[in-house]
Short mmCIF file of C-alpha atoms in Angstrom, two decimals:
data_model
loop_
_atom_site.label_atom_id
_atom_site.label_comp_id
_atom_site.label_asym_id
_atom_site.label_seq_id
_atom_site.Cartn_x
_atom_site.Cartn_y
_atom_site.Cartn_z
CA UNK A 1 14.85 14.64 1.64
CA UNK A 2 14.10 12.36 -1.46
CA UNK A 3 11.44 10.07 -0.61
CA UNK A 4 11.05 6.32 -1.69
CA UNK A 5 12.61 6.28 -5.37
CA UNK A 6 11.32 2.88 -8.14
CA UNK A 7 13.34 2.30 -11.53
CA UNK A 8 11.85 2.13 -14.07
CA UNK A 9 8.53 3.59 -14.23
CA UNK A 10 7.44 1.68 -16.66
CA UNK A 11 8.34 -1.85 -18.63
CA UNK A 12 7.15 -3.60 -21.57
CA UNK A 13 8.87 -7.18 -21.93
CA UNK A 14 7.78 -10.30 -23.71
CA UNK A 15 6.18 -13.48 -22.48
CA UNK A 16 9.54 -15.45 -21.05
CA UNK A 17 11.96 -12.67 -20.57
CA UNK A 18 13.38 -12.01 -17.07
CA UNK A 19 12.86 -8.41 -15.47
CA UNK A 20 14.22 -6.54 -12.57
CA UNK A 21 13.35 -3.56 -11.16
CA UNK A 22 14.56 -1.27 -8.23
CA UNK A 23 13.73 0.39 -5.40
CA UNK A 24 15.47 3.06 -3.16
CA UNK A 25 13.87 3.74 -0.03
CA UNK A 26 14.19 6.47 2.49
CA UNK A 27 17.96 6.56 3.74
CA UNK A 28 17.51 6.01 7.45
CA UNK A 29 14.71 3.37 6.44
CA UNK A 30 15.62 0.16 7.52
CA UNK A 31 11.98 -1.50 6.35
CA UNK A 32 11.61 -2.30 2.97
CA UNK A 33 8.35 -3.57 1.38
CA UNK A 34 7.45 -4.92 -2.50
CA UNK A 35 3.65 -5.36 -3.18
CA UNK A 36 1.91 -5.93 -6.61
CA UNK A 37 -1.55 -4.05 -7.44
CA UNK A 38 -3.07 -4.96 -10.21
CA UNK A 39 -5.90 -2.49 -11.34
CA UNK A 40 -8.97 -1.53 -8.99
CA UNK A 41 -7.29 -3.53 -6.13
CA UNK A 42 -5.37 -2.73 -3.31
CA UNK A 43 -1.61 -3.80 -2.66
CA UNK A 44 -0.77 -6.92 -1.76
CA UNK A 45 2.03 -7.93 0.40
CA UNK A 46 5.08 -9.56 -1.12
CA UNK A 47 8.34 -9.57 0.54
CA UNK A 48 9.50 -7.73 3.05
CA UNK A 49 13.46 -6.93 3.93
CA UNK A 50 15.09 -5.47 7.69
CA UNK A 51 18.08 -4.47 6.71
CA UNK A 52 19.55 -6.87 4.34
CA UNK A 53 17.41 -10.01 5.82
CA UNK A 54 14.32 -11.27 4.00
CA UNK A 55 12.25 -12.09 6.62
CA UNK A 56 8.71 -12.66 4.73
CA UNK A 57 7.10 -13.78 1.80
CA UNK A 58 4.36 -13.80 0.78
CA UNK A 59 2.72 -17.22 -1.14
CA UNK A 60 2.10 -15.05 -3.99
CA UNK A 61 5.45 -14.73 -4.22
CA UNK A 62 6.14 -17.70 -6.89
CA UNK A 63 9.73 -19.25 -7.26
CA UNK A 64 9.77 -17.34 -10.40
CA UNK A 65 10.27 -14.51 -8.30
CA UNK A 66 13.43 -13.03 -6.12
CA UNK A 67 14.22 -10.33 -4.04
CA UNK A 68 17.59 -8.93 -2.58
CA UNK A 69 18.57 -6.12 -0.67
CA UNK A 70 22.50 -6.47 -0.50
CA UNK A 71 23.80 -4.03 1.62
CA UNK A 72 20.62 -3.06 3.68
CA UNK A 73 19.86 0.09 1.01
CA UNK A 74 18.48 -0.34 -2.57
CA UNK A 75 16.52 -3.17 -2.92
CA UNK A 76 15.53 -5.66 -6.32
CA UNK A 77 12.93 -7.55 -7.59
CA UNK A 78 13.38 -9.86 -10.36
CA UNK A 79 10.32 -11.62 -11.93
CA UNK A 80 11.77 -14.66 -14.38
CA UNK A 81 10.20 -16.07 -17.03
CA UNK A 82 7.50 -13.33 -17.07
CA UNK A 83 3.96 -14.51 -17.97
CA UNK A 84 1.05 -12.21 -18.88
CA UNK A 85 -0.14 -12.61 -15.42
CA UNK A 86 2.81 -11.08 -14.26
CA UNK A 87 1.17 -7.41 -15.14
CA UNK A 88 0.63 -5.42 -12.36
CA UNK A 89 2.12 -1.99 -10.03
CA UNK A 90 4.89 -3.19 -8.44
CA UNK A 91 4.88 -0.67 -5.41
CA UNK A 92 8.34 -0.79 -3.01
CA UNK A 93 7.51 1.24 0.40
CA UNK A 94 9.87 1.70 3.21
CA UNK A 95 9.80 2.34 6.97
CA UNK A 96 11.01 2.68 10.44
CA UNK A 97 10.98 -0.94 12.38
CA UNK A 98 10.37 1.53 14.98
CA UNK A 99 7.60 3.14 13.63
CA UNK A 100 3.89 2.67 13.83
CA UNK A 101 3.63 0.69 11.06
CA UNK A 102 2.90 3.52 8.52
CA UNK A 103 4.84 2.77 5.41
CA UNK A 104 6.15 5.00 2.56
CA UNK A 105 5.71 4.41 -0.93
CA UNK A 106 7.65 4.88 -4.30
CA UNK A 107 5.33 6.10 -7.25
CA UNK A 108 5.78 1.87 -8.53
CA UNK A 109 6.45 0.32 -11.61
CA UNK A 110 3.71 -0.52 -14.26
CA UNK A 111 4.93 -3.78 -15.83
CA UNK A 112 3.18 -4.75 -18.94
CA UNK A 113 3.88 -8.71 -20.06
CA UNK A 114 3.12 -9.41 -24.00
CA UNK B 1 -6.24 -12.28 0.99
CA UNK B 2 -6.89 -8.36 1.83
CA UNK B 3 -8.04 -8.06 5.52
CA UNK B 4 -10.43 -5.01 4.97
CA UNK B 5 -13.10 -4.16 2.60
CA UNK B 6 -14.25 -0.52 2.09
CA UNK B 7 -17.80 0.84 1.65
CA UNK B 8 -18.78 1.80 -1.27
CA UNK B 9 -16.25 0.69 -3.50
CA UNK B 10 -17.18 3.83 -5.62
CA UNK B 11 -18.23 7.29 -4.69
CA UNK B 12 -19.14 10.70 -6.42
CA UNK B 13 -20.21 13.71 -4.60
CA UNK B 14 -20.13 17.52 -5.31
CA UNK B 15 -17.37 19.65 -4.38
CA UNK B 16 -17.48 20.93 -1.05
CA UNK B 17 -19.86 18.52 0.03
CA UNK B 18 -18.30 15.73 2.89
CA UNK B 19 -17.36 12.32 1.81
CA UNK B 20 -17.22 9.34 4.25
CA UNK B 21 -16.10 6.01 3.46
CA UNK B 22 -16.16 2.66 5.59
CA UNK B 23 -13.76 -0.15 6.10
CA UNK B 24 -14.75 -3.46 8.22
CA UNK B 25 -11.56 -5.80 8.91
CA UNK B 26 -11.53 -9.50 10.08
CA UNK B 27 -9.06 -10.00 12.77
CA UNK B 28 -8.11 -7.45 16.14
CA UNK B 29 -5.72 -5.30 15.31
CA UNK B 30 -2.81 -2.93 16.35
CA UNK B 31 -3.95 0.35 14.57
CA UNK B 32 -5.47 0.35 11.30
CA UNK B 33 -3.94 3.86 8.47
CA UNK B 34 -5.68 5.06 5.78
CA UNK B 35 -3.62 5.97 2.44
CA UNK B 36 -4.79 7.84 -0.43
CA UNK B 37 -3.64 6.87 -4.02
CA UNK B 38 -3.85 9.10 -7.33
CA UNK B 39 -4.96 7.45 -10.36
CA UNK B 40 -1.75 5.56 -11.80
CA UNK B 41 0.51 6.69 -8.54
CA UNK B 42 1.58 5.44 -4.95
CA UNK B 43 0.32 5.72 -2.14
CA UNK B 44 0.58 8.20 1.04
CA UNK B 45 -0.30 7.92 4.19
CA UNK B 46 -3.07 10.11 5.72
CA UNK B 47 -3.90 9.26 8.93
CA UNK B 48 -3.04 6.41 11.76
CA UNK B 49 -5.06 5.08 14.53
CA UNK B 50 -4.68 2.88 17.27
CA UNK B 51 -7.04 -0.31 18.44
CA UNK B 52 -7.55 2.03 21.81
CA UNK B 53 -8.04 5.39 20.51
CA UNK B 54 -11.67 5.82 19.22
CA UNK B 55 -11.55 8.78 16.83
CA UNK B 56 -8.84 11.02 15.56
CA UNK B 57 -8.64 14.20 13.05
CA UNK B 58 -5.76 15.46 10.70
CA UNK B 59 -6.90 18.85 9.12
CA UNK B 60 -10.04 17.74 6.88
CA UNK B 61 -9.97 14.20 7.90
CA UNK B 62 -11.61 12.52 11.01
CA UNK B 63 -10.95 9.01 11.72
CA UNK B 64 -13.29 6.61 13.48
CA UNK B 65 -12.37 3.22 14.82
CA UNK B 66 -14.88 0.74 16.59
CA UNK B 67 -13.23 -2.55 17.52
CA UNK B 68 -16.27 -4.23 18.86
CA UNK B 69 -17.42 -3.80 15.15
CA UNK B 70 -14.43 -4.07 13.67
CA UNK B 71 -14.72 -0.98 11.42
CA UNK B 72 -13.37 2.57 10.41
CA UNK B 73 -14.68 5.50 8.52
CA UNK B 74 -12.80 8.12 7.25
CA UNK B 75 -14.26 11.50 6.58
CA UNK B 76 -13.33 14.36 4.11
CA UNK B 77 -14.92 17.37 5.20
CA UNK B 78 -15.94 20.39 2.24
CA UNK B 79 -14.22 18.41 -0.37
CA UNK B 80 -12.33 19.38 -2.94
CA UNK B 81 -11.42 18.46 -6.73
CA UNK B 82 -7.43 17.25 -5.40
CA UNK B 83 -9.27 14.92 -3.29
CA UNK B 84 -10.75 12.52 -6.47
CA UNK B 85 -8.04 9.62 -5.59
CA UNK B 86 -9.21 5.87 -4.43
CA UNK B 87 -8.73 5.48 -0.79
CA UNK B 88 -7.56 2.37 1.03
CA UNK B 89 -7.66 1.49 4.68
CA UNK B 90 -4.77 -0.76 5.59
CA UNK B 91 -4.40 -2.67 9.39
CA UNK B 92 -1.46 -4.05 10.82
CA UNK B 93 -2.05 -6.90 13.54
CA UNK B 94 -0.64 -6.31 16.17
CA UNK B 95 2.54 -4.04 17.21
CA UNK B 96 5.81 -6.95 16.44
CA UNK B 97 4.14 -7.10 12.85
CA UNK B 98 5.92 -6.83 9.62
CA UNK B 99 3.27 -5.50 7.36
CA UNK B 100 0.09 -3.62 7.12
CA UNK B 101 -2.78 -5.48 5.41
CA UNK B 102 -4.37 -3.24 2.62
CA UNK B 103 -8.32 -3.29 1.80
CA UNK B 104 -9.99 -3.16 -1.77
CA UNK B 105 -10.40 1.02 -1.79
CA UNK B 106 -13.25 3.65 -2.25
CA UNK B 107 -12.69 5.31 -5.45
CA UNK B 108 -13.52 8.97 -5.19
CA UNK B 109 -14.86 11.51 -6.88
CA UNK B 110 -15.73 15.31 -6.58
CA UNK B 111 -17.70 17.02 -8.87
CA UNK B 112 -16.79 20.40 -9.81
#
């Protein structure tokens, strides 16, 4: 079993470019989270996806920023316009709708705005 | 805004010694999990309890819950060096919920 899988690892983009990253959660998942952490914080909610609905988001979650999760699988997250702000663990985490609640995460993605 | 704040935010003991760490949350909840993250890494999930179970145990851990006080502790019993990670105690509201509310973490440290 491969647990919760994030592309890239890492990314270093300038002020104003557009990102995206991925996230490939547990196969019979069909939860799938985004949170940002910045450092010596704890995540913070973002978006959440059953299946392929959206069905939160978070405030934090600026217009600048979009999440999809076509076909109920892989999920993206695409930060526009990136401002230094932007930097932060982007963390994806998956889970049963019938679980209890405990969520599985992907090792993140460090993104680094210049 | 995070729901729970752990106590202390930073901790250092010697190995094999027992660490305990606190988290106090705002609103009743449906269980409230504690996840353990390695410097730079995600997070896993250690242990889960619910709003009417009162204390729980995984191997070295032991879970406390008091919902009149609204608070947790999780103890690590005879520590070891694997164990330095932050800690985060994260609730989720009530059992329909979407998502789990994450706290501000005990950083942890063992002392060989």
């Amino acid at each position: 079993d491969t647990g919760v899988s994030q592309d890239p690892r890492h990314k270093i983009t300038k002020r104003g470019q557009n990102v995206t990253f991925r996230c490939d959660p547990i196969s019979e998942h069909n939860r799938l989270y985004w949170y940002r952490q910045t450092l010596g914080q704890g995540p913070e909610f973002l978006t959440y996806f059953q299946n392929e609905a959206q069905l939160e988001k978070s405030r934090l979650l600026s217009d600048r920023f979009s999440a999809e999760r076509p076909k109920g699988s892989f999920s993206t997250l695409e930060i526009q316009r990136t401002e230094q702000g932007d930097s932060a663990m982007y963390l994806c985490a998956s889970s049963l709708a019938s679980g209890g609640g405990e969520q599985y995460f992907g090792p993140g993605t460090r993104l680094t705005v210049t | 805004s995070q729901q729970g704040e752990e106590d202390p935010q930073a901790l250092s003991i010697q190995e094999g010694e027992n660490a305990t760490m606190n988290c106090s949350y705002k609103t009743s909840i449906n269980n409230l999990q504690w996840y353990r993250q390695n410097s730079g890494r995600g997070l896993v999930h250690l242990i889960l309890i619910r709003s009417n179970e009162r204390e729980k145990h995984s191997g070295r851990l032991r879970v406390t819950l008091d919902t009149s006080k609204k608070s947790s502790s999780l103890l690590i019993t005879a520590s070891r060096a694997a164990d330095t990670a932050s800690y985060f105690c994260a609730t989720l509201r009530y059992s329909s919920a979407s998502k789990i509310i994450f706290g501000s973490g005990t950083r942890l440290s063992i002392r060989p």
